[in-house]
Amino acid sequence: MIDPALVAALRDARHVCVLTGAGVSAESGVPTFREAQQGLWEKYDPQQLATPEAFEEDPKLIWQWYRWRRELVAAARPNPGHFALARLAELVPRFTLVTQNVDGLHQRAGSNDVIEFHGNLFDNRCHAEGRLVEHAPDAEVPVCPGCGANLRPAVVWFGEAIPDDALNESFAAAADCDVFLSVGTSSLVYPAAGLADIAKENRAMVAEINPNPTMRVDGYDFSIVAKAAAALPKLVESLAA
Ligand code: OAD
């Protein structure tokens, strides 16, 4: 399943950059975005809930959805894929982990300095001022203690900009790395999906790990058609051997 040429490229790499998406948390029981949702929320399309327009129209509904997701993620555990990436960081000279996930499972598995491209599910910010608010009042729709506007989860919604630091650091890492791994992402949402292109333009080896290869994979050097929780530990074991 693991191409020895990919292991060799990792062994020679000065800098490895990894982009993860919802697939890396699938085996922790966190549903991906483009697969059916569970339970109460199966009739909703996340792409319609995760928007500023939906929040402005019905903040109560959006908060109910996010509270449900917070509970689901709080009860979830990192899986062997998350742990393997934390280990990979120790095996290469330089390592950058960029995640589109807002679940914090990489950090719980021991990864440091994770670039959270789409924010964090457990943070709150003021929808009017944009600033993070540490303690949200306990209410169906909590309001900002500073200005009284609605608070919201500090995640990036469709149509919103990626935080500057996350964007700049990720683009710089993709341009600098020698190996880029795209793991568990449909590679449909830009600008995250463009990181692999930046890596490729700068002559990095690019590999995808996904049980359902994406349309982008033809332009990559390696495709590992497997689940992240199986493939990442194997890859890291081969590198450590
Ligand atoms: P998606 O739900 O679009 O894609 C998940 C990908 O994971 C798919 O390509 C699946 O084939 C793959 N997958 C499923 N199970 C897997 C497993 N066990 N191991 C590896 N891969 C697996 O999720 P993202 O690509 O993360 O943005 O979505 C990108 C962004 O779109 C999200 O961050 C979110 C979303 O809407 C915002 O909310 C702004």
Tab-separated table of N, CA and C in Angstrom, residues 85-150:
chain	number	residue	atom	x	y	z
A	85	LEU	N	0.383	11.306	12.816
A	85	LEU	CA	0.878	12.619	12.361
A	85	LEU	C	1.679	13.311	13.469
A	86	ALA	N	1.268	13.119	14.721
A	86	ALA	CA	2.046	13.697	15.836
A	86	ALA	C	3.437	13.047	15.870
A	87	ARG	N	3.497	11.750	15.570
A	87	ARG	CA	4.784	11.025	15.554
A	87	ARG	C	5.624	11.460	14.349
A	88	LEU	N	4.967	11.671	13.207
A	88	LEU	CA	5.691	12.070	11.997
A	88	LEU	C	6.477	13.364	12.231
A	89	ALA	N	5.892	14.255	13.003
A	89	ALA	CA	6.563	15.534	13.288
A	89	ALA	C	7.917	15.320	13.960
A	90	GLU	N	8.045	14.207	14.694
A	90	GLU	CA	9.303	13.946	15.420
A	90	GLU	C	10.340	13.290	14.520
A	91	LEU	N	9.925	12.829	13.353
A	91	LEU	CA	10.817	12.036	12.504
A	91	LEU	C	11.419	12.832	11.354
A	92	VAL	N	10.976	14.075	11.175
A	92	VAL	CA	11.488	14.875	10.045
A	92	VAL	C	12.026	16.201	10.585
A	93	PRO	N	12.976	16.807	9.858
A	93	PRO	CA	13.594	18.032	10.390
A	93	PRO	C	12.592	19.167	10.608
A	94	ARG	N	11.672	19.332	9.675
A	94	ARG	CA	10.685	20.409	9.827
A	94	ARG	C	9.320	19.881	9.401
A	95	PHE	N	8.293	20.273	10.151
A	95	PHE	CA	6.977	19.694	9.908
A	95	PHE	C	5.919	20.778	10.082
A	96	THR	N	5.013	20.880	9.128
A	96	THR	CA	3.897	21.827	9.269
A	96	THR	C	2.598	21.053	9.068
A	97	LEU	N	1.713	21.194	10.031
A	97	LEU	CA	0.404	20.539	9.919
A	97	LEU	C	-0.665	21.615	9.778
A	98	VAL	N	-1.352	21.582	8.639
A	98	VAL	CA	-2.461	22.507	8.378
A	98	VAL	C	-3.731	21.659	8.394
A	99	THR	N	-4.712	22.059	9.171
A	99	THR	CA	-5.960	21.293	9.158
A	99	THR	C	-7.138	22.189	8.819
A	100	GLN	N	-8.042	21.588	8.042
A	100	GLN	CA	-9.320	22.279	7.792
A	100	GLN	C	-10.319	21.918	8.878
A	101	ASN	N	-9.940	20.970	9.732
A	101	ASN	CA	-10.870	20.507	10.761
A	101	ASN	C	-10.891	21.489	11.924
A	102	VAL	N	-12.047	21.587	12.519
A	102	VAL	CA	-12.219	22.520	13.637
A	102	VAL	C	-12.354	21.754	14.953
A	103	ASP	N	-12.053	20.428	14.913
A	103	ASP	CA	-12.365	19.580	16.059
A	103	ASP	C	-11.269	19.486	17.111
A	104	GLY	N	-10.081	19.999	16.836
A	104	GLY	CA	-8.993	19.974	17.833
A	104	GLY	C	-8.431	18.578	18.100
A	105	LEU	N	-8.767	17.572	17.284
A	105	LEU	CA	-8.306	16.207	17.580
A	105	LEU	C	-6.801	16.038	17.321
A	106	HIS	N	-6.236	16.801	16.389
A	106	HIS	CA	-4.776	16.720	16.196
A	106	HIS	C	-4.053	17.154	17.467
A	107	GLN	N	-4.498	18.257	18.039
A	107	GLN	CA	-3.845	18.752	19.253
A	107	GLN	C	-4.009	17.741	20.372
A	108	ARG	N	-5.189	17.132	20.467
A	108	ARG	CA	-5.405	16.141	21.531
A	108	ARG	C	-4.545	14.897	21.320
A	109	ALA	N	-4.109	14.664	20.089
A	109	ALA	CA	-3.223	13.520	19.822
A	109	ALA	C	-1.759	13.900	20.028
A	110	GLY	N	-1.487	15.160	20.362
A	110	GLY	CA	-0.112	15.566	20.651
A	110	GLY	C	0.560	16.406	19.584
A	111	SER	N	-0.153	16.779	18.525
A	111	SER	CA	0.465	17.661	17.520
A	111	SER	C	0.549	19.085	18.069
A	112	ASN	N	1.685	19.722	17.801
A	112	ASN	CA	1.876	21.106	18.252
A	112	ASN	C	1.807	22.055	17.063
A	113	ASP	N	1.541	23.311	17.354
A	113	ASP	CA	1.587	24.371	16.338
A	113	ASP	C	0.720	24.048	15.114
A	114	VAL	N	-0.428	23.454	15.352
A	114	VAL	CA	-1.320	23.107	14.238
A	114	VAL	C	-1.913	24.404	13.669
A	115	ILE	N	-1.882	24.534	12.365
A	115	ILE	CA	-2.503	25.704	11.733
A	115	ILE	C	-3.972	25.365	11.489
A	116	GLU	N	-4.839	26.028	12.209
A	116	GLU	CA	-6.281	25.758	12.086
A	116	GLU	C	-6.858	26.700	11.031
A	117	PHE	N	-6.945	26.169	9.819
A	117	PHE	CA	-7.318	26.965	8.655
A	117	PHE	C	-8.750	27.494	8.770
A	118	HIS	N	-9.617	26.701	9.377
A	118	HIS	CA	-11.030	27.095	9.492
A	118	HIS	C	-11.450	27.351	10.930
A	119	GLY	N	-10.475	27.666	11.802
A	119	GLY	CA	-10.804	28.018	13.185
A	119	GLY	C	-11.016	26.810	14.073
A	120	ASN	N	-11.607	27.052	15.241
A	120	ASN	CA	-11.816	25.993	16.238
A	120	ASN	C	-13.245	26.021	16.758
A	121	LEU	N	-13.837	24.849	16.753
A	121	LEU	CA	-15.234	24.668	17.133
A	121	LEU	C	-15.557	25.180	18.539
A	122	PHE	N	-14.561	25.125	19.418
A	122	PHE	CA	-14.834	25.430	20.826
A	122	PHE	C	-14.590	26.897	21.172
A	123	ASP	N	-14.067	27.671	20.238
A	123	ASP	CA	-13.879	29.102	20.494
A	123	ASP	C	-15.132	29.871	20.087
A	124	ASN	N	-15.318	31.024	20.729
A	124	ASN	CA	-16.454	31.899	20.388
A	124	ASN	C	-15.916	33.255	19.974
A	125	ARG	N	-16.611	33.865	19.043
A	125	ARG	CA	-16.248	35.255	18.762
A	125	ARG	C	-17.485	36.085	18.497
A	126	CYS	N	-17.284	37.402	18.624
A	126	CYS	CA	-18.379	38.338	18.417
A	126	CYS	C	-18.652	38.436	16.910
A	127	HIS	N	-19.889	38.247	16.519
A	127	HIS	CA	-20.220	38.273	15.080
A	127	HIS	C	-20.074	39.684	14.511
A	128	ALA	N	-20.191	40.711	15.382
A	128	ALA	CA	-20.070	42.094	14.894
A	128	ALA	C	-18.608	42.555	14.893
A	129	GLU	N	-17.904	42.310	16.000
A	129	GLU	CA	-16.547	42.865	16.135
A	129	GLU	C	-15.462	41.894	15.675
A	130	GLY	N	-15.794	40.630	15.605
A	130	GLY	CA	-14.811	39.632	15.169
A	130	GLY	C	-13.896	39.130	16.273
A	131	ARG	N	-13.874	39.786	17.433
A	131	ARG	CA	-12.872	39.397	18.431
A	131	ARG	C	-13.301	38.141	19.192
A	132	LEU	N	-12.262	37.374	19.637
A	132	LEU	CA	-12.536	36.166	20.417
A	132	LEU	C	-13.031	36.560	21.797
A	133	VAL	N	-13.991	35.829	22.317
A	133	VAL	CA	-14.534	36.078	23.654
A	133	VAL	C	-14.352	34.793	24.447
A	134	GLU	N	-13.594	34.893	25.565
A	134	GLU	CA	-13.221	33.666	26.278
A	134	GLU	C	-14.403	32.986	26.964
A	135	HIS	N	-15.189	33.765	27.683
A	135	HIS	CA	-16.300	33.138	28.405
A	135	HIS	C	-17.632	33.592	27.808
A	136	ALA	N	-18.266	32.674	27.093
A	136	ALA	CA	-19.555	33.022	26.502
A	136	ALA	C	-20.629	32.864	27.570
A	137	PRO	N	-21.517	33.848	27.691
A	137	PRO	CA	-22.625	33.688	28.627
A	137	PRO	C	-23.448	32.463	28.254
A	138	ASP	N	-24.053	31.842	29.279
A	138	ASP	CA	-24.827	30.630	29.059
A	138	ASP	C	-26.228	31.024	28.587
A	139	ALA	N	-26.467	30.967	27.293
A	139	ALA	CA	-27.781	31.352	26.744
A	139	ALA	C	-27.971	30.619	25.426
A	140	GLU	N	-29.216	30.517	25.002
A	140	GLU	CA	-29.481	29.842	23.719
A	140	GLU	C	-28.686	30.479	22.595
A	141	VAL	N	-28.684	31.831	22.605
A	141	VAL	CA	-27.832	32.587	21.686
A	141	VAL	C	-27.036	33.561	22.564
A	142	PRO	N	-25.798	33.202	22.920
A	142	PRO	CA	-25.034	34.082	23.803
A	142	PRO	C	-24.690	35.403	23.116
A	143	VAL	N	-24.593	36.469	23.909
A	143	VAL	CA	-24.259	37.768	23.315
A	143	VAL	C	-22.918	38.255	23.840
A	144	CYS	N	-22.306	39.133	23.071
A	144	CYS	CA	-20.978	39.663	23.377
A	144	CYS	C	-21.050	40.543	24.635
A	145	PRO	N	-20.209	40.262	25.639
A	145	PRO	CA	-20.239	41.086	26.843
A	145	PRO	C	-19.815	42.532	26.553
A	146	GLY	N	-19.080	42.746	25.446
A	146	GLY	CA	-18.619	44.092	25.101
A	146	GLY	C	-19.690	44.913	24.397
A	147	CYS	N	-20.267	44.365	23.308
A	147	CYS	CA	-21.132	45.205	22.467
A	147	CYS	C	-22.575	44.708	22.380
A	148	GLY	N	-22.845	43.531	22.916
A	148	GLY	CA	-24.228	43.047	22.911
A	148	GLY	C	-24.659	42.344	21.625
A	149	ALA	N	-23.773	42.304	20.631
A	149	ALA	CA	-24.118	41.567	19.389
A	149	ALA	C	-24.060	40.056	19.678
A	150	ASN	N	-24.602	39.266	18.771
A	150	ASN	CA	-24.574	37.815	18.980
A	150	ASN	C	-23.145	37.278	18.924
